[in-house]
Amino acid sequence: MTILSKIQNFQQREVKDGDNYDDDDIRPRVFVSNLLKIANDDILFEIFIRIPDCRSAILCSSVSQRWHSLISNPRFIPRFVSQHHQNQAHYPLHYTIIFRKCVTFKFRSALNFQPICKLFSEESMFLHGKSSYLDFLPSPMVVRASCNDLLLLTPESAYSSVFYVCNPVTKQFYELAQNHWLSGPIKIHLEGYALVRNPEYECHFKVLLFHTPRHPLLREGPNANTIQDVTIYCSKLGTWEFKSFEYLQPWKIARNLFSMDILMANGILYYLEYVEGAVYADRVLALDLSKFECIIVNFPDDFGWVGSRQYHGVRVLKRIGIVGGEVRLVQVVLIKEVRCICLKVWRLLDYSSSSWVLLHEKNYKRASNEERYVGVFVHPVDGDKVFIVWGNHVFEYDLTNNKRKMMGELQEPMKNGDYFTSDRLAAFPMVHPAWPTPLPPTSFSV
């Protein structure tokens, strides 16, 4: 029972003279009922800013005119957010994870890229209510990136110049100005998408679109730099701009058949780099947004390079994620003969010096003989947990006590084939702040 339903029950059920005041159910109801009657506005205000989540606070505002005036006061949201930030141990973080296929064939319609699994923490499920997820959008959308409780979306699977940012909790969506770099006659392939919030501006954000990397003319060779073109949208200005940065690329860059997973932590964008001839990434790139400079982050010295390209029944896979503003690198070694995986998790200490520390090293058997390994994903709020997908089932693994539990199921099976015909599972985590992130004034809501 939520705090809202408890308060409403206390208010709506009248305490009669014949009631037994020694009853365990009556005594707390009497106390709360009397408290709400005699409490002044200042006391009620302090009670309301301690409500566990924003949806309960919003629903409480409909109980009475007095409560509505207190919760709609301009001071309420800043105090509510401050109270939750200063006492984070008492308010668990709410998270949502959207899984969808990341299909190699980019010309498929948006219907081929719809979410096939949604994981909600218990509190996050309550925040979203009972309506269908993302049903308020004008058309089927492809999720491209996430940031806090916001999603970046496109209505097409490839070569789209139309972008939306939405908040699934408040059901608001914002259409970005058209990107004229992408709307021309020449189709520009996008390698990755990033959504970034500026904490200095409450309702504003930036969108970064990563084009296919290129080599400068007349500088090809083993030590030639790679040029990465990026178009950036700023909601505060309502315009796009074009920028580029360079970084050392000792191998020829490969065109990424899947979109890159670009993550944000403390003003730095992180993503795995793919090179020609290798199915898997070889290092992490860190883009400092304040300087717009790229730094190469090498993998840890104890990272298992043997078998990075599939042979002798051994495969080494990698994934990065963000937990509480910290970068995690996960290595999964698949050993076919013994039907198990070896899992390691590192935390990035300093991106400028490629300094890592090993946090966990575990061995796990397959969930069943029939299920194959699909992917591993970092838990967005708990650094001691990961999600591993076996077959169509999503399991949460607690790395400290070696326990696991099934959290969800994929609505569509993952296609099993070679690199060019298989599906890849993409995950978009959202960690919900104390109060939903507003969108700029020109956004739409339903």
XYZ file of C-alpha atoms in Angstrom:
446
model
C 0.000 0.000 0.000
C 1.388 3.384 -0.995
C 1.687 6.344 1.350
C -1.067 8.072 -0.644
C -3.566 5.244 -0.119
C -2.706 5.097 3.578
C -3.292 8.816 4.040
C -6.530 8.691 2.067
C -7.769 5.745 4.120
C -6.918 7.589 7.334
C -8.804 10.659 6.161
C -11.828 8.970 4.614
C -12.632 6.487 7.363
C -14.158 8.320 10.296
C -13.254 7.201 13.781
C -16.479 6.496 15.644
C -17.149 6.657 19.363
C -17.772 2.927 19.545
C -14.427 2.011 18.044
C -11.916 0.232 20.224
C -9.031 2.662 20.564
C -6.750 -0.129 21.743
C -7.094 -1.896 18.387
C -3.786 -1.959 16.485
C -5.540 -0.774 13.322
C -7.428 2.085 15.006
C -4.619 3.708 16.996
C -2.364 4.735 14.052
C -5.431 5.899 12.134
C -6.550 8.063 15.040
C -3.082 9.533 15.418
C -2.680 10.391 11.741
C -6.229 11.712 11.451
C -5.733 14.027 14.419
C -2.286 15.082 13.195
C -3.595 16.090 9.781
C -6.352 18.129 11.402
C -4.202 20.095 13.826
C -0.958 20.375 11.787
C -0.278 23.817 10.400
C 0.864 24.401 6.849
C 4.559 24.400 7.743
C 4.345 20.940 9.326
C 2.350 19.538 6.413
C 4.868 21.034 3.992
C 7.721 19.227 5.791
C 5.728 15.987 5.652
C 5.036 16.318 1.932
C 8.662 16.941 0.916
C 9.517 13.621 2.580
C 7.031 11.611 0.506
C 9.007 8.780 -1.170
C 8.328 9.649 -4.819
C 7.019 12.431 -7.010
C 3.912 10.589 -8.235
C 2.651 10.100 -4.687
C 3.225 13.812 -4.033
C 1.303 14.767 -7.176
C -1.576 12.451 -6.275
C -1.643 13.823 -2.739
C -2.281 17.263 -4.186
C -5.713 16.040 -5.334
C -6.831 15.040 -1.816
C -7.920 18.540 -0.745
C -7.617 22.160 -1.765
C -5.305 22.816 1.153
C -2.928 20.029 0.136
C -3.014 21.193 -3.467
C -1.997 24.721 -2.498
C 0.962 23.418 -0.494
C 2.254 20.992 -3.140
C 1.741 23.473 -6.010
C 3.700 26.128 -4.133
C 6.794 27.187 -6.170
C 8.977 26.338 -3.171
C 7.803 22.716 -3.059
C 9.694 21.080 -5.948
C 13.129 22.587 -5.076
C 12.669 21.575 -1.422
C 11.432 18.108 -2.423
C 14.467 17.542 -4.679
C 16.887 18.923 -2.078
C 15.426 16.702 0.648
C 15.827 13.578 -1.492
C 19.371 14.455 -2.609
C 20.562 15.131 0.932
C 19.093 11.874 2.229
C 19.706 9.485 -0.649
C 20.128 6.523 1.690
C 16.438 6.811 2.643
C 15.162 7.165 -0.925
C 16.107 4.288 -3.263
C 16.855 5.177 -6.852
C 14.213 4.194 -9.388
C 15.344 2.749 -12.705
C 13.887 1.600 -16.012
C 15.710 -0.321 -18.746
C 14.442 -0.610 -22.310
C 15.782 -3.460 -24.445
C 15.404 -3.528 -28.213
C 17.009 -5.288 -31.125
C 19.863 -3.541 -32.859
C 19.441 -5.077 -36.299
C 22.216 -4.966 -38.877
C 19.902 -4.135 -41.763
C 19.406 -0.402 -41.262
C 16.705 -0.029 -43.938
C 14.111 -1.833 -41.867
C 11.188 0.215 -40.567
C 10.814 1.541 -37.038
C 8.488 -1.377 -36.268
C 11.520 -3.699 -36.372
C 13.194 -1.702 -33.594
C 10.421 -1.560 -31.006
C 11.206 -2.464 -27.363
C 11.106 -6.205 -26.789
C 11.567 -6.015 -23.019
C 11.135 -3.352 -20.349
C 12.534 -3.762 -16.846
C 11.123 -1.593 -14.070
C 12.222 -1.372 -10.483
C 9.237 -1.605 -8.152
C 9.231 2.132 -7.554
C 9.682 2.916 -11.258
C 6.619 0.837 -12.151
C 4.546 2.975 -9.800
C 5.925 6.176 -11.350
C 4.842 5.169 -14.842
C 1.335 4.093 -13.889
C -0.658 1.481 -15.785
C -0.717 2.970 -19.294
C 1.172 1.369 -22.176
C 4.751 2.537 -22.394
C 5.438 5.284 -24.983
C 1.833 5.112 -26.256
C 1.580 8.932 -26.144
C 3.997 9.485 -29.039
C 2.653 10.518 -32.476
C 3.987 7.370 -34.222
C 6.137 4.287 -33.548
C 9.605 5.435 -32.535
C 13.104 3.995 -32.350
C 14.887 4.599 -29.026
C 18.363 5.965 -29.757
C 19.750 7.162 -26.408
C 18.783 7.807 -22.796
C 19.803 10.297 -20.116
C 18.362 10.293 -16.606
C 14.606 9.940 -17.268
C 14.686 11.221 -20.877
C 14.779 9.314 -24.182
C 16.046 10.342 -27.615
C 13.826 8.963 -30.380
C 13.558 8.858 -34.172
C 10.486 7.861 -36.220
C 12.599 5.898 -38.726
C 15.201 3.191 -38.450
C 17.888 4.920 -40.538
C 18.783 8.194 -42.246
C 16.269 10.201 -40.242
C 16.597 13.966 -39.869
C 13.692 14.153 -37.400
C 14.363 13.654 -33.694
C 12.287 13.758 -30.517
C 13.131 13.887 -26.824
C 10.485 12.601 -24.432
C 9.870 11.995 -20.754
C 7.839 8.770 -20.386
C 6.750 9.659 -16.837
C 5.243 13.074 -17.616
C 4.297 12.022 -21.191
C 5.890 15.137 -22.644
C 7.781 15.104 -25.940
C 9.831 17.734 -27.731
C 10.510 17.818 -31.481
C 13.968 19.061 -32.402
C 14.547 21.479 -35.261
C 15.365 19.664 -38.484
C 19.025 18.840 -38.976
C 19.882 20.264 -42.417
C 23.155 18.295 -42.478
C 21.068 15.111 -42.546
C 18.169 16.306 -44.714
C 20.200 16.866 -47.883
C 20.304 14.635 -50.981
C 23.396 12.782 -49.697
C 22.516 10.268 -47.006
C 24.791 10.526 -43.966
C 25.228 7.379 -41.935
C 25.134 7.889 -38.157
C 27.317 5.688 -35.969
C 25.972 6.754 -32.592
C 23.627 8.978 -30.628
C 24.025 10.751 -27.288
C 21.587 12.708 -25.115
C 23.160 15.056 -22.571
C 21.559 17.208 -19.900
C 23.095 20.455 -18.722
C 22.596 20.657 -14.922
C 22.850 24.455 -15.091
C 19.685 24.653 -17.201
C 16.826 22.712 -15.669
C 14.810 21.935 -18.800
C 17.491 22.064 -21.510
C 19.606 19.360 -23.105
C 21.982 18.597 -25.976
C 21.817 15.880 -28.625
C 25.014 14.643 -30.299
C 24.939 12.656 -33.543
C 28.162 10.821 -34.435
C 28.821 10.461 -38.162
C 30.913 7.691 -39.706
C 34.580 8.347 -38.782
C 36.882 9.292 -41.649
C 40.594 9.656 -42.402
C 41.955 12.992 -43.651
C 43.093 13.019 -47.262
C 46.820 12.610 -47.906
C 47.383 11.335 -44.370
C 46.514 7.674 -44.689
C 48.841 5.228 -43.019
C 49.414 3.279 -39.814
C 49.739 6.452 -37.713
C 47.072 8.586 -39.387
C 44.531 10.276 -37.181
C 40.818 9.607 -37.421
C 38.378 12.503 -37.769
C 35.039 12.157 -36.016
C 32.308 14.530 -37.242
C 29.485 15.360 -34.831
C 26.329 17.449 -35.246
C 25.087 18.910 -31.977
C 21.647 20.253 -31.088
C 21.227 22.684 -28.184
C 17.650 23.053 -26.928
C 18.487 26.370 -25.270
C 19.391 27.875 -28.665
C 17.116 25.659 -30.759
C 19.833 25.166 -33.398
C 22.297 22.560 -34.715
C 26.037 23.034 -35.067
C 28.773 20.989 -36.732
C 31.979 20.012 -34.896
C 34.859 17.585 -35.376
C 37.593 16.080 -33.242
C 40.613 13.897 -34.020
C 42.250 10.977 -32.278
C 45.043 8.557 -33.075
C 43.830 5.506 -34.947
C 46.616 2.985 -35.697
C 44.217 0.697 -37.602
C 41.701 1.368 -40.318
C 38.362 2.222 -38.771
C 35.464 -0.106 -39.443
C 31.970 1.000 -40.299
C 29.972 -0.053 -37.269
C 27.066 -2.208 -38.400
C 25.409 -1.568 -35.055
C 24.972 1.839 -33.437
C 27.553 2.608 -30.762
C 26.512 2.623 -27.121
C 27.512 6.140 -26.020
C 27.376 6.780 -22.272
C 27.630 9.974 -20.235
C 29.377 10.444 -16.885
C 30.477 13.742 -15.314
C 30.700 15.686 -18.561
C 32.551 12.901 -20.437
C 31.096 10.714 -23.199
C 32.395 7.137 -23.323
C 32.019 4.544 -26.065
C 33.748 1.432 -27.345
C 35.703 1.723 -30.588
C 35.453 -0.844 -33.356
C 38.217 -1.438 -35.914
C 38.355 -3.219 -39.245
C 38.734 -6.978 -39.035
C 37.583 -7.162 -35.409
C 34.017 -7.919 -34.439
C 34.567 -6.551 -30.962
C 35.866 -3.299 -29.567
C 39.532 -2.827 -28.743
C 39.496 0.264 -26.491
C 37.326 2.980 -24.964
C 37.154 6.522 -26.312
C 36.416 9.383 -23.899
C 35.151 12.692 -25.291
C 35.509 15.696 -22.957
C 32.562 17.898 -23.894
C 33.984 21.018 -22.239
C 37.124 20.939 -24.434
C 35.723 18.729 -27.200
C 38.854 16.605 -27.026
C 39.075 12.847 -27.287
C 41.237 10.694 -25.033
C 42.004 7.021 -25.686
C 41.344 4.801 -22.655
C 43.150 1.486 -22.967
C 41.699 -1.671 -21.477
C 43.119 -2.955 -18.134
C 46.387 -4.871 -18.208
C 44.625 -8.001 -16.920
C 41.976 -7.864 -19.635
C 41.806 -11.204 -21.468
C 42.852 -10.568 -25.042
C 43.226 -14.239 -25.936
C 40.272 -15.305 -28.033
C 39.045 -11.775 -28.774
C 38.284 -13.112 -32.245
C 36.294 -16.291 -32.067
C 38.361 -19.490 -32.261
C 38.774 -22.785 -30.343
C 35.302 -22.336 -28.870
C 36.302 -19.250 -26.886
C 34.890 -15.738 -27.349
C 35.707 -12.572 -25.426
C 32.973 -9.929 -25.336
C 32.950 -6.466 -23.799
C 30.413 -3.970 -22.515
C 30.654 -0.637 -20.702
C 28.092 0.945 -18.413
C 27.592 3.736 -15.888
C 26.790 3.271 -12.198
C 26.468 6.357 -10.031
C 28.603 8.438 -12.390
C 31.348 5.779 -12.566
C 32.357 3.807 -15.659
C 32.261 0.019 -15.516
C 33.898 -2.318 -18.018
C 32.523 -5.862 -18.198
C 34.383 -8.702 -19.872
C 32.603 -11.971 -20.662
C 34.603 -15.015 -21.801
C 32.403 -17.701 -23.355
C 33.862 -21.198 -23.091
C 31.925 -23.580 -25.283
C 33.384 -26.864 -24.034
C 32.442 -26.377 -20.372
C 29.259 -24.391 -21.151
C 30.057 -21.546 -18.800
C 31.099 -17.909 -18.825
C 33.909 -16.126 -16.999
C 32.911 -12.612 -16.005
C 35.105 -9.709 -14.863
C 34.053 -6.198 -13.860
C 36.412 -3.202 -13.617
C 35.828 0.360 -12.435
C 37.541 3.231 -14.245
C 39.581 5.278 -11.778
C 41.082 7.860 -14.153
C 40.332 8.080 -17.853
C 43.351 10.274 -18.575
C 45.779 7.558 -17.406
C 43.702 4.468 -18.320
C 43.652 3.458 -14.662
C 41.263 0.616 -13.749
C 40.578 -1.496 -10.659
C 39.144 -5.018 -10.774
C 35.955 -5.305 -8.698
C 34.581 -8.775 -9.468
C 35.712 -12.017 -11.097
C 33.097 -14.782 -11.336
C 32.353 -18.002 -13.221
C 28.762 -18.907 -14.083
C 27.183 -21.896 -15.787
C 24.511 -21.451 -18.392
C 20.980 -20.980 -17.124
C 19.956 -24.178 -18.950
C 21.357 -26.413 -21.657
C 18.920 -25.020 -24.209
C 19.571 -21.307 -23.687
C 22.412 -19.444 -25.348
C 24.216 -16.351 -24.135
C 22.782 -13.093 -25.575
C 24.405 -10.280 -23.620
C 25.498 -8.732 -20.339
C 24.463 -5.292 -19.092
C 25.589 -3.125 -16.195
C 23.031 -2.504 -13.472
C 22.230 1.240 -13.554
C 22.033 1.779 -9.765
C 23.879 -1.136 -8.111
C 27.538 -1.660 -8.958
C 27.517 -5.150 -7.446
C 24.898 -6.455 -9.864
C 24.696 -7.121 -13.599
C 22.009 -8.348 -15.958
C 22.760 -11.385 -18.120
C 20.420 -12.443 -20.907
C 20.224 -16.175 -21.584
C 18.001 -17.047 -24.510
C 14.841 -14.998 -24.005
C 15.263 -14.564 -20.238
C 16.825 -11.611 -18.401
C 18.491 -12.522 -15.091
C 19.838 -10.233 -12.397
C 23.107 -11.524 -10.902
C 24.268 -10.363 -7.485
C 28.051 -10.615 -7.708
C 28.595 -10.385 -3.937
C 26.560 -13.412 -2.865
C 26.350 -15.324 -6.172
C 22.558 -15.152 -6.268
C 20.433 -14.581 -9.320
C 16.761 -14.055 -10.149
C 14.815 -13.762 -13.360
C 13.691 -10.183 -13.995
C 11.980 -10.319 -17.378
C 11.573 -12.026 -20.728
C 12.253 -10.877 -24.281
C 9.062 -10.661 -26.327
C 10.915 -11.697 -29.493
C 13.702 -14.264 -29.865
C 17.171 -13.066 -30.782
C 18.341 -14.282 -34.167
C 21.353 -16.559 -33.936
C 23.748 -16.358 -36.873
C 27.078 -14.978 -37.891
C 28.096 -11.355 -37.324
C 26.334 -10.101 -40.447
C 23.004 -11.882 -39.905
C 22.615 -12.008 -36.130
C 20.723 -9.564 -33.960
C 22.309 -7.563 -31.200
C 20.493 -6.549 -28.032
C 20.719 -2.861 -27.105
C 19.817 -1.517 -23.657
C 18.810 2.023 -22.685
C 18.883 2.541 -18.884
C 17.069 5.408 -17.194
C 17.653 6.453 -13.582
C 14.768 8.605 -12.439
C 15.568 11.783 -10.470
C 13.587 12.856 -7.432
C 11.319 14.976 -9.653
C 10.702 14.368 -13.389
C 12.912 16.336 -15.756
C 10.887 19.050 -17.520
C 11.243 19.716 -21.219
C 11.541 23.123 -22.919
C 8.355 25.232 -23.167
C 7.651 24.270 -26.797
C 7.251 20.588 -25.895
C 3.984 18.682 -26.284
C 2.191 16.763 -23.551
C -0.762 14.414 -23.386
